[in-house]
Coordinates of C-alpha atoms in Angstrom, one line a residue:
Chain A
M1 CA -4.9 -19.5 -92.1
T2 CA -7.0 -16.6 -92.8
E3 CA -9.3 -17.4 -90.0
E4 CA -6.3 -17.6 -87.5
A5 CA -4.8 -14.0 -88.9
T6 CA -8.2 -12.4 -88.5
D7 CA -8.5 -13.8 -84.8
T8 CA -5.1 -12.5 -83.7
A9 CA -5.9 -9.3 -85.3
E10 CA -9.1 -9.2 -83.2
P11 CA -8.3 -11.4 -80.1
V12 CA -11.0 -12.0 -77.8
R13 CA -9.7 -10.3 -74.6
T14 CA -12.2 -11.2 -72.0
A15 CA -14.7 -14.1 -71.5
D16 CA -17.3 -11.6 -73.0
L17 CA -19.0 -13.0 -76.2
I18 CA -21.2 -10.3 -77.1
E19 CA -19.5 -6.7 -76.5
L20 CA -21.8 -3.6 -77.2
E21 CA -20.1 0.0 -76.9
G22 CA -22.1 3.0 -77.6
V23 CA -23.8 1.3 -80.3
E24 CA -26.2 3.3 -82.6
K25 CA -28.6 2.7 -85.4
V26 CA -30.3 5.5 -87.3
F27 CA -32.6 5.1 -89.7
D28 CA -33.8 8.2 -92.4
V29 CA -37.3 7.6 -93.1
R30 CA -38.5 9.8 -95.9
R31 CA -42.3 10.7 -95.8
R32 CA -44.2 12.2 -98.2
T33 CA -46.0 15.4 -97.2
G34 CA -47.2 17.0 -100.3
L35 CA -47.6 16.0 -103.6
V36 CA -43.9 15.9 -104.6
R37 CA -42.3 17.1 -101.5
R38 CA -40.9 14.7 -99.2
E39 CA -39.7 15.2 -95.5
K40 CA -36.6 13.4 -94.3
T41 CA -36.8 12.4 -90.4
R42 CA -34.1 10.5 -88.6
V43 CA -35.2 7.8 -86.1
R44 CA -32.9 6.6 -83.6
A45 CA -33.6 3.1 -83.2
V46 CA -31.0 2.1 -81.2
D47 CA -29.5 5.1 -79.3
G48 CA -26.3 4.4 -77.7
I49 CA -26.1 1.1 -76.1
S50 CA -23.4 -0.6 -74.2
F51 CA -23.5 -4.2 -72.5
T52 CA -21.7 -7.1 -72.4
V53 CA -22.5 -10.9 -72.1
P54 CA -20.1 -13.3 -70.6
R55 CA -20.1 -16.9 -72.4
G56 CA -22.4 -19.0 -70.8
E57 CA -24.9 -16.4 -69.7
M58 CA -28.6 -16.2 -70.7
V59 CA -29.9 -12.6 -70.6
G60 CA -33.4 -11.5 -71.0
Y61 CA -33.9 -8.7 -73.5
I62 CA -37.2 -7.2 -73.2
G63 CA -38.8 -3.7 -73.9
P64 CA -42.1 -2.5 -75.6
N65 CA -42.8 -2.7 -79.4
G66 CA -40.7 -0.3 -81.2
A67 CA -37.9 0.1 -78.5
G68 CA -35.1 -1.5 -80.6
K69 CA -34.9 -4.8 -79.6
S70 CA -35.0 -6.5 -83.2
T71 CA -32.8 -3.8 -84.5
T72 CA -30.0 -5.0 -81.8
I73 CA -30.5 -8.5 -82.9
K74 CA -30.1 -7.6 -86.6
M75 CA -27.2 -5.5 -85.6
L76 CA -25.9 -8.7 -83.9
T77 CA -26.4 -10.9 -86.7
G78 CA -24.6 -8.6 -89.3
I79 CA -27.7 -8.1 -91.4
L80 CA -27.9 -4.4 -90.2
T81 CA -24.9 -2.2 -90.1
P82 CA -24.5 0.1 -86.8
S83 CA -24.5 3.9 -87.6
G84 CA -21.9 4.1 -84.7
G85 CA -20.3 2.5 -81.8
R86 CA -18.5 -0.7 -81.4
L87 CA -20.0 -4.2 -81.6
R88 CA -18.5 -7.7 -81.3
V89 CA -19.8 -11.3 -81.1
A90 CA -17.1 -13.8 -80.1
G91 CA -14.5 -11.3 -81.4
I92 CA -16.0 -10.9 -84.9
D93 CA -17.5 -7.6 -86.3
P94 CA -21.0 -8.8 -87.6
S95 CA -21.7 -6.8 -90.2
R96 CA -18.3 -6.9 -92.0
E97 CA -18.0 -10.9 -91.2
R98 CA -21.6 -11.8 -91.5
T99 CA -21.0 -15.1 -93.4
R100 CA -18.2 -16.2 -90.9
L101 CA -20.0 -15.1 -87.7
A102 CA -23.4 -17.1 -89.2
R103 CA -21.5 -20.2 -88.6
R104 CA -21.1 -19.8 -84.9
I105 CA -24.3 -18.2 -84.0
G106 CA -27.9 -19.6 -84.2
V107 CA -31.0 -17.4 -84.6
V108 CA -34.5 -18.2 -84.0
F109 CA -37.4 -15.7 -84.8
G110 CA -40.6 -16.7 -83.1
Q111 CA -42.8 -15.1 -85.9
R112 CA -40.7 -16.3 -88.8
T113 CA -39.6 -19.5 -89.9
T114 CA -36.1 -21.0 -91.4
L115 CA -37.9 -24.3 -92.4
W116 CA -38.7 -25.3 -95.9
W117 CA -42.6 -25.1 -95.6
D118 CA -43.8 -27.3 -98.0
L119 CA -41.2 -29.9 -97.2
P120 CA -40.6 -32.6 -94.5
L121 CA -39.1 -31.2 -91.1
I122 CA -35.9 -33.8 -92.0
D123 CA -35.3 -32.1 -95.1
S124 CA -34.8 -28.7 -93.6
Y125 CA -32.2 -30.2 -91.3
R126 CA -30.5 -31.7 -94.4
L127 CA -29.8 -28.4 -95.8
V128 CA -28.6 -27.1 -92.5
H129 CA -26.2 -29.8 -92.5
R130 CA -24.8 -28.7 -95.9
M131 CA -25.4 -24.9 -95.3
Y132 CA -23.2 -25.2 -92.1
R133 CA -20.7 -27.9 -93.0
I134 CA -21.6 -29.8 -90.0
P135 CA -19.4 -33.1 -90.0
D136 CA -21.6 -36.1 -90.6
A137 CA -21.2 -37.5 -86.9
R138 CA -21.6 -34.7 -85.5
Y139 CA -24.8 -33.5 -87.2
R140 CA -26.3 -37.3 -86.4
Q141 CA -25.5 -36.7 -82.8
N142 CA -26.9 -33.1 -82.5
L143 CA -30.0 -34.2 -84.2
E144 CA -30.4 -37.2 -82.5
R145 CA -30.2 -35.1 -79.1
C146 CA -32.7 -32.4 -80.4
V147 CA -35.1 -35.3 -81.3
E148 CA -34.9 -36.6 -78.2
L149 CA -35.4 -33.5 -76.2
L150 CA -37.6 -31.7 -78.3
D151 CA -39.7 -34.5 -78.9
L152 CA -39.3 -34.4 -82.7
G153 CA -39.5 -38.0 -83.8
A154 CA -43.1 -38.3 -85.0
L155 CA -42.7 -34.9 -87.0
L156 CA -39.3 -35.6 -89.0
D157 CA -41.5 -37.1 -92.0
V158 CA -44.2 -34.2 -91.7
P159 CA -44.3 -31.5 -94.0
V160 CA -43.2 -28.2 -92.2
R161 CA -46.5 -26.5 -93.3
Q162 CA -48.9 -29.2 -91.3
L163 CA -47.0 -28.7 -88.2
S164 CA -48.8 -26.8 -85.3
L165 CA -47.2 -23.4 -84.0
G166 CA -45.7 -25.1 -81.0
Q167 CA -44.0 -27.9 -83.4
R168 CA -42.8 -25.5 -85.7
M169 CA -41.2 -23.4 -83.1
R170 CA -39.6 -26.7 -81.8
G171 CA -38.1 -27.6 -85.0
D172 CA -37.2 -23.9 -85.8
I173 CA -35.2 -24.1 -82.5
A174 CA -33.5 -27.4 -83.6
A175 CA -32.2 -26.0 -87.0
A176 CA -30.6 -23.3 -85.2
L177 CA -28.4 -25.8 -83.1
L178 CA -27.4 -28.2 -85.1
H179 CA -24.2 -26.7 -85.8
D180 CA -23.3 -25.8 -82.1
P181 CA -23.6 -22.1 -82.2
E182 CA -21.7 -20.5 -79.3
V183 CA -24.3 -17.8 -79.3
L184 CA -28.1 -18.3 -79.6
Y185 CA -30.6 -15.6 -80.3
L186 CA -34.0 -15.8 -79.5
D187 CA -36.5 -13.4 -80.5
E188 CA -40.0 -14.1 -79.0
P189 CA -39.6 -18.2 -78.6
T190 CA -42.7 -18.8 -76.9
I191 CA -44.9 -16.1 -78.8
G192 CA -48.4 -17.9 -79.5
L193 CA -47.6 -21.4 -77.8
D194 CA -49.7 -22.9 -75.7
V195 CA -49.0 -23.6 -72.0
V196 CA -47.5 -27.1 -72.3
S197 CA -45.2 -26.1 -75.6
K198 CA -44.2 -23.0 -73.5
A199 CA -42.8 -25.3 -70.9
K200 CA -41.1 -27.6 -73.3
V201 CA -39.2 -25.0 -75.1
R202 CA -38.4 -23.5 -71.3
E203 CA -37.0 -26.8 -70.3
F204 CA -34.8 -27.2 -73.4
L205 CA -33.4 -23.8 -73.3
R206 CA -32.5 -24.3 -69.6
D207 CA -30.6 -28.0 -70.3
L208 CA -28.8 -26.2 -73.3
N209 CA -27.5 -23.3 -71.5
T210 CA -26.5 -25.9 -68.4
E211 CA -25.0 -28.6 -70.6
R212 CA -23.2 -26.7 -73.2
A213 CA -22.8 -23.3 -71.9
T214 CA -24.5 -21.6 -74.8
T215 CA -24.8 -18.0 -74.6
V216 CA -28.3 -17.2 -75.1
L217 CA -29.8 -13.6 -75.7
L218 CA -33.5 -13.9 -75.2
T219 CA -36.0 -11.1 -76.5
T220 CA -39.6 -11.5 -75.3
H221 CA -42.9 -10.2 -74.2
D222 CA -43.7 -13.1 -71.7
L223 CA -42.0 -12.2 -68.4
T224 CA -42.4 -15.7 -67.1
D225 CA -39.7 -16.6 -69.6
I226 CA -37.6 -14.3 -68.2
E227 CA -38.3 -15.5 -64.6
Q228 CA -37.9 -18.9 -65.3
L229 CA -34.9 -18.9 -67.7
C230 CA -32.7 -15.7 -67.1
K231 CA -30.8 -14.5 -63.8
R232 CA -30.0 -11.0 -65.8
V233 CA -32.4 -8.9 -67.7
M234 CA -32.0 -5.9 -69.8
V235 CA -34.7 -3.4 -70.5
I236 CA -34.6 -1.3 -73.5
D237 CA -36.7 1.6 -74.4
H238 CA -36.8 4.2 -77.1
G239 CA -33.3 2.7 -78.0
R240 CA -31.7 3.1 -74.6
L241 CA -31.0 0.7 -72.0
V242 CA -33.1 1.6 -69.0
Y243 CA -32.2 -1.2 -66.7
D244 CA -29.7 -3.9 -66.5
G245 CA -30.0 -6.2 -63.7
T246 CA -31.4 -9.2 -62.0
L247 CA -35.3 -10.0 -62.3
A248 CA -36.0 -9.3 -58.9
G249 CA -34.3 -5.9 -59.0
L250 CA -36.6 -4.9 -61.9
H251 CA -39.6 -5.5 -59.8
E252 CA -38.2 -3.4 -57.0
V253 CA -37.6 -0.4 -59.1
A254 CA -40.9 -0.8 -61.1
P255 CA -43.2 -3.0 -58.6
G256 CA -45.7 -4.7 -61.1
E257 CA -49.3 -5.7 -60.0
R258 CA -51.2 -8.7 -61.2
T259 CA -54.5 -8.7 -62.1
L260 CA -57.3 -11.1 -61.1
V261 CA -60.0 -11.6 -63.7
V262 CA -63.2 -12.7 -62.0
D263 CA -66.1 -14.0 -63.5
L264 CA -69.1 -13.9 -61.4
D265 CA -72.6 -15.5 -61.9
R266 CA -74.5 -12.0 -62.5
R267 CA -73.6 -8.3 -62.2
L268 CA -72.5 -7.1 -58.8
P269 CA -71.1 -3.9 -57.7
P270 CA -67.6 -3.8 -57.5
I271 CA -65.8 -6.6 -55.4
E272 CA -64.6 -5.3 -51.7
V273 CA -61.9 -7.7 -50.6
A274 CA -58.7 -7.3 -48.6
G275 CA -55.4 -7.2 -50.4
A276 CA -56.8 -6.2 -53.7
R277 CA -58.4 -3.2 -55.4
P278 CA -61.0 -3.1 -58.3
V279 CA -59.7 -1.7 -61.4
R280 CA -62.8 -2.5 -63.7
V281 CA -65.9 -3.8 -64.0
E282 CA -67.6 -5.2 -67.2
G283 CA -70.9 -6.7 -66.8
P284 CA -70.4 -10.2 -64.5
R285 CA -66.5 -9.8 -65.2
Q286 CA -64.5 -7.6 -62.7
W287 CA -60.8 -7.2 -62.7
L288 CA -59.0 -6.9 -59.4
A289 CA -55.1 -5.5 -59.1
F290 CA -52.8 -6.9 -56.5
P291 CA -49.4 -6.4 -55.8
A292 CA -47.0 -8.8 -58.0
S293 CA -44.8 -9.8 -55.0
A294 CA -48.4 -11.2 -52.9
S295 CA -49.7 -14.4 -53.2
A296 CA -53.3 -14.6 -55.1
A297 CA -54.2 -17.6 -52.7
P298 CA -55.8 -15.6 -49.8
I299 CA -57.5 -13.4 -52.2
V300 CA -59.3 -16.0 -54.1
A301 CA -60.1 -17.8 -50.6
A302 CA -61.6 -14.9 -49.7
L303 CA -63.4 -14.2 -53.1
A304 CA -64.9 -17.5 -53.1
A305 CA -66.3 -17.5 -49.5
D306 CA -67.9 -14.0 -50.3
Y307 CA -69.1 -14.0 -54.1
P308 CA -70.7 -16.5 -56.4
L309 CA -67.7 -17.4 -58.7
V310 CA -67.8 -18.9 -62.0
D311 CA -64.4 -18.8 -62.9
L312 CA -61.1 -16.9 -62.4
S313 CA -57.6 -16.3 -64.0
V314 CA -54.4 -14.7 -62.9
R315 CA -53.0 -12.2 -65.3
E316 CA -48.8 -11.6 -65.0
P317 CA -47.9 -7.9 -65.4
D318 CA -46.9 -7.2 -68.9
I319 CA -43.5 -5.7 -69.9
E320 CA -45.5 -2.5 -71.1
S321 CA -46.7 -1.9 -67.7
V322 CA -43.8 -2.9 -66.0
I323 CA -41.9 -0.1 -68.0
A324 CA -44.7 2.5 -67.8
K325 CA -44.4 1.7 -64.0
M326 CA -40.5 2.3 -64.0
Y327 CA -41.2 5.7 -65.3
A328 CA -44.2 6.6 -63.0
E329 CA -41.5 5.6 -59.9
R330 CA -38.6 7.4 -61.4
P331 CA -39.8 10.9 -63.1
T332 CA -36.2 11.6 -63.9
A333 CA -35.5 8.6 -65.8
P334 CA -34.7 9.3 -69.5
Chain B
M1 CA -19.1 -10.3 -104.9
R2 CA -21.4 -10.6 -102.1
F3 CA -23.5 -8.5 -100.0
G4 CA -22.2 -4.9 -99.9
A5 CA -19.6 -4.8 -97.0
S6 CA -19.1 -8.3 -96.4
A7 CA -17.7 -8.6 -99.7
P8 CA -13.9 -9.1 -99.2
D9 CA -14.5 -11.6 -96.1
A10 CA -17.0 -13.7 -98.8
D11 CA -14.0 -13.8 -101.2
I12 CA -11.7 -14.9 -98.4
Q13 CA -14.3 -17.4 -97.7
R14 CA -14.7 -18.5 -101.0
R15 CA -10.9 -19.4 -101.8
F16 CA -10.7 -21.2 -98.6
L17 CA -14.0 -23.3 -98.9
P18 CA -13.8 -26.8 -100.3
K19 CA -15.4 -26.2 -103.7
E20 CA -17.4 -29.6 -103.2
A21 CA -19.2 -28.2 -99.8
V22 CA -20.5 -25.1 -102.1
V23 CA -21.7 -27.7 -105.0
R24 CA -23.2 -30.0 -102.0
L25 CA -25.0 -27.3 -100.5
Y26 CA -26.7 -25.8 -103.6
A27 CA -27.4 -29.3 -104.8
V28 CA -29.7 -29.8 -101.6
V29 CA -31.3 -26.7 -102.7
A30 CA -32.0 -27.5 -106.0
A31 CA -33.3 -31.1 -105.0
G32 CA -35.3 -29.2 -102.5
G33 CA -36.6 -26.9 -105.5
F34 CA -37.6 -29.8 -107.1
R35 CA -39.1 -32.1 -104.5
R36 CA -41.3 -28.6 -103.1
Y37 CA -43.1 -28.8 -106.4
A38 CA -43.3 -32.6 -106.7
T39 CA -45.4 -32.4 -103.3
Y40 CA -48.3 -31.1 -105.3
R41 CA -49.5 -33.7 -107.5
V42 CA -53.1 -32.8 -108.2
A43 CA -51.8 -29.6 -109.4
T44 CA -49.4 -31.0 -111.7
A45 CA -51.9 -33.1 -113.1
A46 CA -54.4 -30.0 -113.4
G47 CA -51.5 -28.2 -115.2
V48 CA -50.5 -31.0 -117.6
F49 CA -54.4 -30.8 -118.2
T50 CA -54.5 -27.2 -118.9
N51 CA -51.0 -27.2 -121.0
T52 CA -52.6 -30.1 -123.4
V53 CA -56.1 -28.1 -123.9
F54 CA -54.0 -24.9 -124.7
G55 CA -51.6 -26.8 -127.1
F56 CA -54.8 -28.0 -129.1
I57 CA -56.3 -24.8 -129.2
M58 CA -53.2 -23.1 -130.5
A59 CA -52.3 -25.9 -132.6
Y60 CA -55.6 -25.8 -134.7
T61 CA -55.1 -22.0 -134.7
Y62 CA -51.8 -22.3 -136.3
I63 CA -52.8 -25.1 -138.8
A64 CA -55.3 -22.3 -139.7
L65 CA -52.9 -19.7 -140.1
W66 CA -50.1 -22.1 -142.1
D67 CA -53.0 -23.1 -144.3
E68 CA -53.5 -19.2 -145.5
R69 CA -49.6 -18.4 -145.6
P70 CA -47.5 -21.6 -145.8
Q71 CA -43.8 -21.0 -144.6
L72 CA -44.9 -18.4 -142.3
G73 CA -41.6 -17.2 -140.6
G74 CA -39.7 -19.8 -142.4
Y75 CA -41.5 -22.9 -140.5
D76 CA -43.4 -25.6 -142.6
L77 CA -46.6 -26.8 -141.0
S78 CA -45.4 -29.5 -139.1
Q79 CA -42.7 -27.6 -137.7
A80 CA -45.2 -24.8 -136.9
V81 CA -47.1 -27.4 -134.6
T82 CA -44.0 -28.8 -133.2
Y83 CA -43.5 -25.0 -132.0
V84 CA -46.9 -25.0 -130.3
W85 CA -45.9 -28.1 -128.5
L86 CA -42.5 -26.9 -127.3
G87 CA -44.1 -24.1 -126.0
Q88 CA -46.5 -26.0 -123.9
A89 CA -43.8 -28.0 -122.6
L90 CA -41.3 -25.2 -121.9
L91 CA -44.2 -23.0 -120.7
M92 CA -43.5 -23.8 -116.6
T93 CA -40.1 -25.0 -117.0
C94 CA -38.9 -21.6 -118.4
A95 CA -41.6 -19.7 -116.4
M96 CA -42.4 -17.7 -119.3
M97 CA -45.3 -16.1 -117.4
G98 CA -43.9 -16.4 -114.0
G99 CA -45.0 -19.3 -111.7
G100 CA -41.7 -19.7 -109.9
F101 CA -39.8 -18.4 -106.9
E102 CA -40.5 -14.8 -107.6
D103 CA -43.8 -14.7 -105.7
E104 CA -42.4 -16.2 -102.5
L105 CA -39.4 -14.0 -102.7
I106 CA -41.7 -10.7 -102.9
E107 CA -43.7 -12.1 -99.9
R108 CA -40.5 -12.6 -98.1
I109 CA -39.5 -9.2 -98.8
R110 CA -42.8 -7.7 -97.8
T111 CA -43.2 -9.4 -94.8
G112 CA -39.7 -9.2 -93.6
D113 CA -39.0 -13.1 -93.7
I114 CA -35.9 -11.9 -96.0
A115 CA -33.8 -11.2 -92.8
I116 CA -33.6 -15.2 -92.4
D117 CA -32.3 -15.7 -96.0
L118 CA -30.0 -12.8 -95.2
Y119 CA -28.0 -14.4 -92.0
R120 CA -27.7 -17.6 -93.6
P121 CA -24.1 -18.3 -94.5
A122 CA -25.1 -18.6 -98.0
D123 CA -25.4 -16.5 -101.0
L124 CA -28.7 -15.1 -101.8
Q125 CA -28.8 -14.9 -105.5
L126 CA -27.3 -18.6 -105.7
W127 CA -29.5 -20.0 -103.1
W128 CA -32.8 -18.9 -105.3
L129 CA -31.3 -19.9 -108.4
A130 CA -30.3 -23.4 -107.3
G131 CA -33.9 -23.6 -106.0
D132 CA -35.4 -22.6 -109.4
L133 CA -33.2 -24.8 -111.4
G134 CA -34.8 -27.9 -109.3
R135 CA -38.4 -26.3 -109.9
A136 CA -37.6 -26.2 -113.5
A137 CA -36.2 -29.7 -113.9
F138 CA -39.6 -30.6 -112.3
H139 CA -41.7 -28.9 -114.7
L140 CA -39.7 -30.2 -117.5
L141 CA -40.6 -33.8 -116.4
G142 CA -43.9 -32.9 -114.6
R143 CA -45.2 -30.6 -117.0
G144 CA -43.5 -30.7 -120.0
V145 CA -43.0 -34.3 -121.2
V146 CA -46.7 -35.6 -121.3
P147 CA -48.0 -32.7 -123.1
L148 CA -45.4 -33.0 -125.6
L149 CA -46.2 -36.8 -126.1
L150 CA -49.6 -36.0 -126.3
G151 CA -49.1 -33.6 -128.8
A152 CA -46.9 -36.0 -130.5
L153 CA -49.6 -38.5 -130.6
A154 CA -52.2 -36.1 -131.9
F155 CA -50.0 -34.4 -134.8
D156 CA -47.3 -35.2 -137.1
L157 CA -44.5 -33.2 -135.3
A158 CA -41.0 -32.6 -136.6
L159 CA -39.2 -33.9 -133.7
P160 CA -35.4 -35.2 -134.5
A161 CA -34.7 -38.7 -134.1
S162 CA -31.2 -38.9 -132.6
P163 CA -30.2 -37.8 -129.4
L164 CA -27.8 -34.9 -130.5
P165 CA -30.2 -32.3 -131.3
W166 CA -32.0 -33.2 -128.3
L167 CA -29.2 -32.8 -126.2
A168 CA -28.6 -29.4 -127.8
F169 CA -31.9 -28.3 -127.0
L170 CA -31.6 -29.2 -123.5
T171 CA -28.7 -27.3 -123.1
A172 CA -30.4 -24.3 -124.8
V173 CA -33.4 -25.0 -122.3
L174 CA -31.0 -25.0 -119.3
L175 CA -29.4 -21.5 -120.6
G176 CA -32.9 -20.2 -121.0
V177 CA -34.0 -21.1 -117.5
V178 CA -31.3 -19.0 -116.0
V179 CA -32.0 -16.1 -118.1
S180 CA -35.6 -16.9 -117.0
F181 CA -34.4 -16.8 -113.6
A182 CA -32.2 -13.7 -113.8
L183 CA -35.0 -11.7 -115.3
R184 CA -37.5 -12.7 -112.4
Y185 CA -34.8 -11.9 -109.6
L186 CA -34.6 -8.5 -111.0
A187 CA -38.2 -8.0 -111.0
A188 CA -38.7 -9.4 -107.2
L189 CA -35.8 -7.7 -106.0
S190 CA -37.8 -4.3 -106.9
A191 CA -40.0 -5.2 -103.8
F192 CA -37.3 -3.8 -101.9
W193 CA -38.2 -0.5 -103.1
L194 CA -41.5 -0.7 -104.1
M195 CA -43.2 -2.9 -101.2
D196 CA -45.6 -4.4 -103.6
G197 CA -44.0 -6.5 -106.6
A198 CA -47.5 -7.2 -108.2
G199 CA -47.2 -4.4 -110.9
V200 CA -43.5 -5.3 -112.0
L201 CA -44.6 -8.9 -112.0
Q202 CA -47.5 -8.2 -114.3
I203 CA -45.2 -6.3 -116.8
T204 CA -42.6 -9.0 -116.7
W205 CA -45.5 -11.5 -117.3
L206 CA -46.9 -9.7 -120.4
A207 CA -43.3 -9.1 -121.8
G208 CA -42.6 -12.7 -121.3
L209 CA -45.7 -14.0 -122.7
F210 CA -45.2 -12.0 -126.2
F211 CA -41.2 -11.4 -126.3
S212 CA -40.4 -15.4 -125.5
G213 CA -42.3 -16.3 -128.7
M214 CA -45.4 -18.1 -126.8
L215 CA -48.1 -16.1 -128.8
L216 CA -46.4 -16.4 -132.0
P217 CA -42.7 -17.1 -133.4
L218 CA -40.5 -14.1 -133.2
T219 CA -39.1 -14.8 -136.7
L220 CA -42.8 -13.8 -137.6
F221 CA -42.5 -10.2 -137.0
P222 CA -41.0 -8.0 -139.8
G223 CA -38.9 -4.9 -139.7
A224 CA -37.6 -3.4 -136.5
L225 CA -40.0 -5.1 -133.8
G226 CA -39.0 -8.1 -135.1
E227 CA -35.2 -7.2 -134.9
L228 CA -35.8 -6.0 -131.3
A229 CA -38.0 -9.0 -130.1
R230 CA -35.4 -11.3 -131.3
L231 CA -32.7 -9.3 -129.4
L232 CA -34.5 -9.2 -126.0
P233 CA -33.4 -11.5 -123.6
W234 CA -37.0 -13.3 -123.4
S235 CA -36.1 -14.9 -127.1
S236 CA -33.9 -17.2 -124.9
L237 CA -36.9 -18.8 -123.2
L238 CA -38.7 -20.3 -125.9
Q239 CA -37.6 -18.9 -129.6
I240 CA -34.1 -20.2 -129.4
P241 CA -34.6 -23.5 -127.7
A242 CA -37.4 -24.3 -130.3
D243 CA -35.3 -23.2 -133.3
V244 CA -32.5 -25.5 -131.8
L245 CA -34.6 -28.5 -131.7
L246 CA -35.9 -27.8 -134.9
G247 CA -32.6 -27.6 -136.6
K248 CA -32.8 -24.0 -137.3
R249 CA -29.3 -23.4 -135.4
T250 CA -26.9 -26.0 -136.1
G251 CA -22.9 -25.6 -136.6
W252 CA -22.1 -22.0 -136.0
G253 CA -25.5 -20.7 -135.5
L254 CA -25.7 -23.0 -132.6
V255 CA -22.6 -21.4 -131.0
H256 CA -24.2 -18.0 -131.7
A257 CA -27.3 -19.0 -130.2
Y258 CA -25.7 -20.3 -126.9
A259 CA -23.5 -17.0 -126.8
F260 CA -26.6 -15.0 -127.0
Q261 CA -28.1 -16.9 -124.2
V262 CA -24.9 -17.1 -122.1
G263 CA -24.4 -13.0 -122.6
W264 CA -27.7 -12.3 -121.5
A265 CA -27.2 -14.5 -118.5
A266 CA -24.2 -13.0 -117.5
A267 CA -25.4 -9.5 -118.2
L268 CA -28.7 -10.1 -115.7
L269 CA -27.0 -12.1 -113.4
G270 CA -24.5 -9.3 -113.1
A271 CA -27.3 -6.7 -112.8
G272 CA -29.1 -8.7 -110.1
R273 CA -26.1 -9.1 -107.9
L274 CA -25.5 -4.9 -108.1
V275 CA -29.4 -4.5 -107.6
Q276 CA -29.0 -7.2 -104.5
S277 CA -26.0 -5.2 -102.8
A278 CA -27.9 -2.0 -103.2
A279 CA -31.0 -3.8 -101.7
T280 CA -29.3 -5.6 -98.6
R281 CA -28.3 -2.4 -97.7
R282 CA -31.6 -1.0 -97.3
V283 CA -32.8 -4.1 -95.3
V284 CA -34.7 -2.1 -92.8
V285 CA -37.5 -2.6 -90.7
Q286 CA -39.9 -4.5 -92.0
G287 CA -41.4 -6.3 -89.5
G288 CA -39.6 -4.6 -86.7

């Protein structure tokens, strides 16, 4: 009864599941400047952010360290109260109804775990079952599905402390989904994972989004996550939204460069090859930059023909360099 | 009352939630607390060994002392030795010298992992209390029973033969664990402000060691210090349960003992709630 009453008081007017309107978060940071004297400085971690995310969309939320990403996510889960602005998730004001919202959202922090460290994985799921009061049949069905898709079958009886990082992350993702959340916040879900684990996690998230229309907000440093999962990307820096659009559009406003790391069998002068320019030489190792939109294949072929190659790898542009580029290209940006 | 701003909502929820579901959740948490400690069998065996060795050392010390001063603190020799072994049996159960959840909670506050605990649809204090009760239950069975049995084999202990005093004792132990939890919860929450709980933990460790009656029964101390020691919450941890088992607290004395424990538990848990709501408003930026 009460839940209905609250819902009519705050109707979900649109299909937008996440709504932010001029949201701010200001922290007072006290710093000791003398023996007793303290200086109070205000830090605007989030400085007037507005955006909406419609139901079923998968959005990348990126920015350099300290840009305000985690602060935004903490406000969206209700554990931080905004200093200003309006914020709604599924029609609920998170900080005022944290517990009610918790039943409708799932959260995965890549660097933290919600699982019981000393106990077998299955024990954590039993706890989630009780905590979110998932009906028994639904719980069994969801667990079965997660176990199958995330390949957890052999891990259920293993204590969490014995799991590898990739296994633990899959375990954490399952724990966040057993109660069928409408919104899933993922904070760096692929951080530290190997290539195979990354691919598994991404595939699972893609399926989840298409099958269940779960709305996903994804924070990451890995642009490949965004490339493979999100049509839309938002870039935050210094607490402000500096870009909101497609990933292709982001590359347009900030054409990134990829880096080819080349190991030669001896020290040589900087490599000269068409389509790339040398940026760094360190002994037999050299770094070549080339446009992110170009293919690496012809450059590699040319290199292999003319130079004594031992090894090489391609590095994607990281988010810091994309944003740095953004400022360089648009000096008027805030 | 829940966390700061969310209090009204939590109250509404509490009223409309089936009680059974709440009980079930915390029962699972408590069972988890029990099993977490049960996992480490070698550590438990080592602990039992340590408790037993200390029990022997202290028992012989007490025997020497009571030989000089019989009826010290109102205990005869056999009661005094029983007190020693009860102390060893309850040392971990009532966490007189720490060793429960508090190190973990402080670590979670320091690293920012506490954020995960806060977005769960569960109450922070009840969550940790349930887990600690599970731990205490394990420590009573795993670390308490064996040393007490070994003590009973080696010495002539004044243990009751009928079940009723044992039941009264277990009730006092349960209340002692809750008081102990409430004290350690307060100490751990200080990490929200201090960022390093080691100092506070050491103070509670020292206070627990002395004021629980672990070194010597509190009834030995004369004058104001004795009065004070018997009035502080720590006496709920060992002195009161031991006196209940030794038959020093019966009838109204027993009711008074329970009331003392319940009073401290309520006051300290309440203080923990206040500190908790102040602390969660501060949940700031640890770990970005």
